[in-house]
Each structure stands twice: as C-alpha cells, then as structure tokens.
Coordinates of C-alpha atoms in Angstrom, one line a residue:
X15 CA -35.3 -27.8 -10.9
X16 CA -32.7 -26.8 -8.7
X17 CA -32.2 -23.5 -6.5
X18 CA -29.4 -22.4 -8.9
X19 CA -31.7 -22.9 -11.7
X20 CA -34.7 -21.3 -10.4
X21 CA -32.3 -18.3 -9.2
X22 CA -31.1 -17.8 -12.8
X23 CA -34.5 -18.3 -14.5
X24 CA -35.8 -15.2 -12.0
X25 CA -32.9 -13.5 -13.2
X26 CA -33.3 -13.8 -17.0
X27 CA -37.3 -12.5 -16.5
X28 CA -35.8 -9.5 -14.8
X29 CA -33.3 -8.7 -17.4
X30 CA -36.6 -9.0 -20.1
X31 CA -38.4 -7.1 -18.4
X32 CA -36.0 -3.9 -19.0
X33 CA -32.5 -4.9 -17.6
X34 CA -31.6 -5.6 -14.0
X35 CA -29.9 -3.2 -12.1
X36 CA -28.6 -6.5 -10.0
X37 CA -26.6 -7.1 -13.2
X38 CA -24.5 -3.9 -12.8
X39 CA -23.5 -4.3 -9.4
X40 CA -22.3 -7.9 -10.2
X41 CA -20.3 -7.1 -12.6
X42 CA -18.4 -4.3 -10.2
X43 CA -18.3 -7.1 -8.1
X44 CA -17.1 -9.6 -10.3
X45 CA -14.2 -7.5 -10.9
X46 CA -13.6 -6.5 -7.2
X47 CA -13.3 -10.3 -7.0
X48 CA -10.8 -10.6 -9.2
X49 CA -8.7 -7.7 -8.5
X50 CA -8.6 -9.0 -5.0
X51 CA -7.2 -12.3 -6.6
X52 CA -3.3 -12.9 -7.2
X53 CA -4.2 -16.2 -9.1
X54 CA -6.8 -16.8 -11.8
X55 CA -10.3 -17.7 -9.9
X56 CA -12.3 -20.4 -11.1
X57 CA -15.9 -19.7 -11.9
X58 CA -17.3 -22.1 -9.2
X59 CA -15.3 -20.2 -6.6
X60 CA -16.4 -17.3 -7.7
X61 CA -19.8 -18.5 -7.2
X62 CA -19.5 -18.9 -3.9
X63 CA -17.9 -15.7 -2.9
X64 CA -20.4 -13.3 -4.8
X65 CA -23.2 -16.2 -3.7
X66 CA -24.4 -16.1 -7.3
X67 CA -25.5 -19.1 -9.7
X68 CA -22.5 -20.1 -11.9
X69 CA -24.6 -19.9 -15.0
X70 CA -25.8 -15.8 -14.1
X71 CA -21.6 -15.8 -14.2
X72 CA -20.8 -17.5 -17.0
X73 CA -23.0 -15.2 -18.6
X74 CA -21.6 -12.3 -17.1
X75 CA -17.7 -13.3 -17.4
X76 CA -18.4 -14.2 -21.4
X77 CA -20.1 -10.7 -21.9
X78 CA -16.8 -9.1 -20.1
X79 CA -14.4 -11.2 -21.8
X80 CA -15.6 -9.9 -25.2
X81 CA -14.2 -6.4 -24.1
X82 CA -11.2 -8.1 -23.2
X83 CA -11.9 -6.7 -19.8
X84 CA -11.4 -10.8 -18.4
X85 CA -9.3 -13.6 -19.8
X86 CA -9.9 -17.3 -19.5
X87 CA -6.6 -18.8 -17.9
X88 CA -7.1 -22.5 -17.6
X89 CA -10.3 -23.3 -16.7
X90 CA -10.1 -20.1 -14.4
X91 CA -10.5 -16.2 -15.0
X92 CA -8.5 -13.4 -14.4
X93 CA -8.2 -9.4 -15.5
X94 CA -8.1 -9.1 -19.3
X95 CA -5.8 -5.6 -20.9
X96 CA -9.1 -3.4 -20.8
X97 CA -9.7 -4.6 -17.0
X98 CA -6.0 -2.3 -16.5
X99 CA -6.9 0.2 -19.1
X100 CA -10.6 1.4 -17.5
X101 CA -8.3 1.5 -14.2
X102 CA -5.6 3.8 -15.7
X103 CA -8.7 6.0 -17.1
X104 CA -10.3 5.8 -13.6
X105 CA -7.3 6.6 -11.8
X106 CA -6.7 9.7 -14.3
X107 CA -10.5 10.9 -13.5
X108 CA -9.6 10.4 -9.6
X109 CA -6.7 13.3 -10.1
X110 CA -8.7 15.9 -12.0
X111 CA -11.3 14.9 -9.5
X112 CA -9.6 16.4 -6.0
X113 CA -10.5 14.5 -3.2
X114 CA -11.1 17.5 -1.2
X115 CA -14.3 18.1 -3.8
X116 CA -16.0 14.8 -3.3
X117 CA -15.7 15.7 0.7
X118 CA -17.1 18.9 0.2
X119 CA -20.2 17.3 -1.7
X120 CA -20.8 15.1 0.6
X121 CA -20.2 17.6 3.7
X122 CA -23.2 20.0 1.8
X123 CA -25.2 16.2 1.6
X124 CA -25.1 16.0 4.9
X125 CA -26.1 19.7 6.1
X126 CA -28.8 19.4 3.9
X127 CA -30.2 16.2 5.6
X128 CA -29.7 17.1 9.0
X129 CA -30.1 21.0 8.7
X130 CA -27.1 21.5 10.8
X131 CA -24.0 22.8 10.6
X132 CA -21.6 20.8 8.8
X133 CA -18.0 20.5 9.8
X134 CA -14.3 18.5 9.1
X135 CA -12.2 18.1 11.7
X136 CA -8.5 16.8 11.4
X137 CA -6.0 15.7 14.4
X138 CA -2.5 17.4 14.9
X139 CA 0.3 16.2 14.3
X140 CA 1.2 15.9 18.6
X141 CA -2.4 14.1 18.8
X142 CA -4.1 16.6 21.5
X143 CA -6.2 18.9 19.3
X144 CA -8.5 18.7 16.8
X145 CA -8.4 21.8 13.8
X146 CA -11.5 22.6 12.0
X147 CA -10.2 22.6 8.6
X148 CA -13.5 23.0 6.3
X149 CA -17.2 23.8 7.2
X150 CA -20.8 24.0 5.7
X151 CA -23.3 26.7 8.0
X152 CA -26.6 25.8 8.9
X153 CA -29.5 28.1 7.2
X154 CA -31.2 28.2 10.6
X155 CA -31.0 31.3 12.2
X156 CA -30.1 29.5 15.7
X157 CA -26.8 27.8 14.3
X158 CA -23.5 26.2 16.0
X159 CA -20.5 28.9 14.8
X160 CA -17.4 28.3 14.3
X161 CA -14.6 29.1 12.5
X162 CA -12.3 27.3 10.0
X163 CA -9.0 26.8 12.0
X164 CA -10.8 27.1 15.4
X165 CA -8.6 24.4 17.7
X166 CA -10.8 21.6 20.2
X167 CA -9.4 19.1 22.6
X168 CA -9.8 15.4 20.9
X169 CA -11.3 14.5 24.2
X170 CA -14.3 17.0 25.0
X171 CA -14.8 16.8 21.1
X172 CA -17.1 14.4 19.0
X173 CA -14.5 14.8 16.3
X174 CA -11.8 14.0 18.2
X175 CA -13.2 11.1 20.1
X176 CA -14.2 9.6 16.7
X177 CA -10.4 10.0 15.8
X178 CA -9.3 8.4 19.0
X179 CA -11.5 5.6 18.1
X180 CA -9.5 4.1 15.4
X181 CA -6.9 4.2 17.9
X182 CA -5.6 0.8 19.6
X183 CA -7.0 1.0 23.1
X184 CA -3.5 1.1 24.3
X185 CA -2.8 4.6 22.2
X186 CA -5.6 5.8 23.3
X187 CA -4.9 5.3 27.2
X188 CA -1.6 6.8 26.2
X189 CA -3.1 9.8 25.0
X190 CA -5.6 10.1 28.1
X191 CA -2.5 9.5 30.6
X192 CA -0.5 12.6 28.5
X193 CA -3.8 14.8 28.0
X194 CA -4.4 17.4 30.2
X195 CA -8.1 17.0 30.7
X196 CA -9.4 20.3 32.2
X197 CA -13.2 21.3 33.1
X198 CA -14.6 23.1 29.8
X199 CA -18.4 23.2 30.7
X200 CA -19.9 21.5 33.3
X201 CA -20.6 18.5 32.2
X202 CA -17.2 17.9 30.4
X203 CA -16.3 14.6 31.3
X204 CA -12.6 14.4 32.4
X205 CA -12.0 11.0 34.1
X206 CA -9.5 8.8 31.8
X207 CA -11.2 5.4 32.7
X208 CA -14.8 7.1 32.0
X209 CA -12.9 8.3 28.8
X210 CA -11.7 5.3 27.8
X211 CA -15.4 3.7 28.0
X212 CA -16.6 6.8 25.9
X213 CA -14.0 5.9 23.1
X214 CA -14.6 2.6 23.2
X215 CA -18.5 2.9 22.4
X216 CA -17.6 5.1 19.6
X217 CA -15.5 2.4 18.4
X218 CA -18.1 -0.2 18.1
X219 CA -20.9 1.9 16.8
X220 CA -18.9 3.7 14.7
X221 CA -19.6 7.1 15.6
X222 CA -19.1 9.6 18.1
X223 CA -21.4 11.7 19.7
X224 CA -21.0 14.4 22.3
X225 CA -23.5 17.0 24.5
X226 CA -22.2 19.9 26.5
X227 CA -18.4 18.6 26.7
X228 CA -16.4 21.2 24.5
X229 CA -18.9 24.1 25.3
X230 CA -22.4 24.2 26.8
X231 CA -25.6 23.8 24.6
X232 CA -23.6 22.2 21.7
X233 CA -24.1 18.9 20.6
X234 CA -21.8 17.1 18.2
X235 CA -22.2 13.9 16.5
X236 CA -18.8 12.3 14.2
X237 CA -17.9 9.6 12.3
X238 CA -14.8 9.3 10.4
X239 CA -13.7 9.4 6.4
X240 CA -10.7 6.9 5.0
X241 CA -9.3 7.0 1.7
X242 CA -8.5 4.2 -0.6
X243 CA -5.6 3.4 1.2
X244 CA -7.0 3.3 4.5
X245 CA -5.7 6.5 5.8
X246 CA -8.0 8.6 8.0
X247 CA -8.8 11.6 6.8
X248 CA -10.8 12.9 9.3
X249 CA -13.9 13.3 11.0
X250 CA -16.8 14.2 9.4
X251 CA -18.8 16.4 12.1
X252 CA -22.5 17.4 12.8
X253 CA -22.8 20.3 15.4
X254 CA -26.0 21.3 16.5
X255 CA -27.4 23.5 19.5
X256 CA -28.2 21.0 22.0
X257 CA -31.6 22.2 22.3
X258 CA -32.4 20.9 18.7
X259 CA -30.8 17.9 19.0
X260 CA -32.5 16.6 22.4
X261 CA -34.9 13.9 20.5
X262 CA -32.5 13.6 17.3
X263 CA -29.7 12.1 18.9
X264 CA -29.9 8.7 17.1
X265 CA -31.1 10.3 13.4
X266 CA -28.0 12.0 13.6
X267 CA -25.6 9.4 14.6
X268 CA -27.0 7.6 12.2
X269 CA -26.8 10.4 9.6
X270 CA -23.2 10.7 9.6
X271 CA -22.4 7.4 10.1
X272 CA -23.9 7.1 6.6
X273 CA -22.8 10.4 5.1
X274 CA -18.5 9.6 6.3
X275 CA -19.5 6.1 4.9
X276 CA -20.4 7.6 1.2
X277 CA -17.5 10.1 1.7
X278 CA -15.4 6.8 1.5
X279 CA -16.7 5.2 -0.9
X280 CA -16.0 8.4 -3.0
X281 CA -12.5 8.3 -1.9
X282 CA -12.0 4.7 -2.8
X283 CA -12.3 3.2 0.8
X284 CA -13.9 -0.9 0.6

C-alpha cells in the first residue's frame, strides 16, 4: 500500500470515529487554493499544494461540488456560483461587523493574557509620532497610564519602531536622518545607526520591544495589525512598568506577536 493510501485510510478511521476537524480546515483551504487560482486547477496539483492525497480531495471537491460551491472544468476545478454567493454573504457580515470591534476583542484578549495594559497605536500622517488611538487598562493597581490621543516619538516608542519596521530600510534611514532624536530618559537610545539595528531586529522577529526609551520604568512590547488588503493598521501595544516585565520580556513579545497575528486574521490578512 502506498503512502497516499495509508494517509487516506488514517483519514477515513478519523472521520468514523466522530468527524475530523482536519477536514474543515481543508476544505477552507481547498477554497483558498482556488480563489488564488485565475485558471481551473487540476486535482493532482492541488494535491501537491495542500500536500494532501488526491483521493481525501476527490472526496472533498465531490462533496463541495454538490453545493455548487466547485465546478469541474475539464479535467480541472474551479469556484462554482455558491463559492461567490457565501463570499457576497461573508463580505456583508464583514460590514455589520466593524473592523474596529474585532480589534477591540482582540486588544481585551490580549490584556487579559498578559495582565497589562493594552494599547493601539497609529502613525501620523508626517511619519514622526505615534497617537494612541484606543486602549484596554490593566486591573493591577501598579499600571502604565496613558491617555487616548497621548502623542510618542516612533523612535523611543515600541509602537512606533514596530511601524518603522515594515518600512524599506531606506525609509527608515530617511526618517532617522529627518527625526529629531532628543534624550527622553536616560537610556533613550538616540544614535541613527544604533537605531537602524534596533528596527531592523524588529523586522525579523516581528515585534518590537522597548525598556526605558519613551519614559523611565516603562516597558513596551508591539507587533503590528494588517487588514485584508495588506494595509497596516497599526500597532498592537503591551505597556507594562518595567519592574514587572524584567523576566517576561520574551512571554510578552511572544504574546503580541500572537495576539496582532489573530487581529489579522480577523481583518482578513493571509
């Protein structure tokens, strides 16, 4: 027996067994596939893009075609008329659904995991400042406070360095050269090449964290949010007291790496 065979056969016993959630999330990705297609797909390339047995497919596409949400095309499969209708219907749910509430949810997700406080930052239109647009407080009694429109320099800020980050490296020297970069606690690092290195780290790990740069004792830790188009958002911030966050620095990088990630999904962002 072959691989493939063995792989469906494993599959089929799951699916007895009470259904298999693996199912679901081919089918989503079935369709992904084939949204992403401009030309029909034939079911042994789609086989080796979701690295899934034909036959699990075959099954799959035949189930999906009888809702007309997939139509055979030659030997090939593309959308079917209920593939565009659930997307009409999704796209209607998305504008009840305001965007700003799914950012919300997942802001008061994310205060709850870290127990900080919670905060969205957004850029200005010149590129120099940060605003502090939306916020979720901490129920500790020792708290980061700030206040919805309060301003921050992108580069003492872990908002605005995550911002800067999905910058070309050539903007981003740009903005250093043009940025007055003035002492705001004493650690605030202000050398542009030093900078530069800082932005850069952010942009491979994809967050950015900051202690004592904007104002002593605070520690912040960004990542950002993207919509379906791509478009950033924002950054989705974690401030903490400094104190607290000495020993959690990598839960909490890690935390809103995951949080902005979810955020985007939300949003539409792949």
């Amino acid at each position: 027996m072959s691989a493939e065979d063995q792989n469906a056969d494993a599959e089929k016993r799951e699916e007895r067994r009470g259904g298999s959630p693996q199912s679901v999330t081919r089918v989503i990705r079935l369709l992904e596939a084939l949204c992403a297609s401009t030309e029909p797909v034939s079911l042994a390339d789609l086989s080796r893009r979701l690295a899934t047995p034909k036959s699990s497919l075959a099954a799959l596409l035949r189930g999906l075609a009888d809702e007309d949400f997939v139509t055979a095309a030659e030997g090939a499969w593309r959308l079917g008329p209920g593939a565009f209708g659930l997307g009409s219907a999704l796209t209607e749910a998305r504008r009840r659904l305001q965007s700003s509430d799914l950012v919300r949810e997942g802001m008061r997700r994310l205060c709850e995991r870290s127990g900080e406080t919670v905060l969205l930052a957004v850029g200005d239109q010149e590129g120099d400042q940060v605003t502090y647009v939306d916020l979720v407080e901490s129920r500790n009694v020792v708290r980061y406070s700030v206040s919805i429109g309060d301003r921050r320099p992108f580069y003492a800020t872990a908002g605005g360095r995550a911002l800067l980050s999905t910058c070309s490296p050539a903007a981003v020297d740009v903005y250093l050269k043009r940025a007055a970069l003035g002492q705001l606690a004493p650690g605030t690092v202000t050398h542009p090449a030093a900078l530069a290195q800082i932005v850069d780290q952010a942009r491979e790990r994809g967050y950015a964290q900051t202690v004592d740069q904007a104002a002593e004792g605070v520690t912040g830790s960004a990542s950002v949010i993207r919509d379906a188009s791509a478009r950033v958002v924002g950054a989705l911030v974690i401030a903490a007291p400094s104190g607290r966050a000495q020993g959690r620095l990598d839960e909490l990088g890690r935390l809103v790496l995951e949080e902005a990630a979810a955020i985007s999904r939300s949003l539409g962002f792949r």
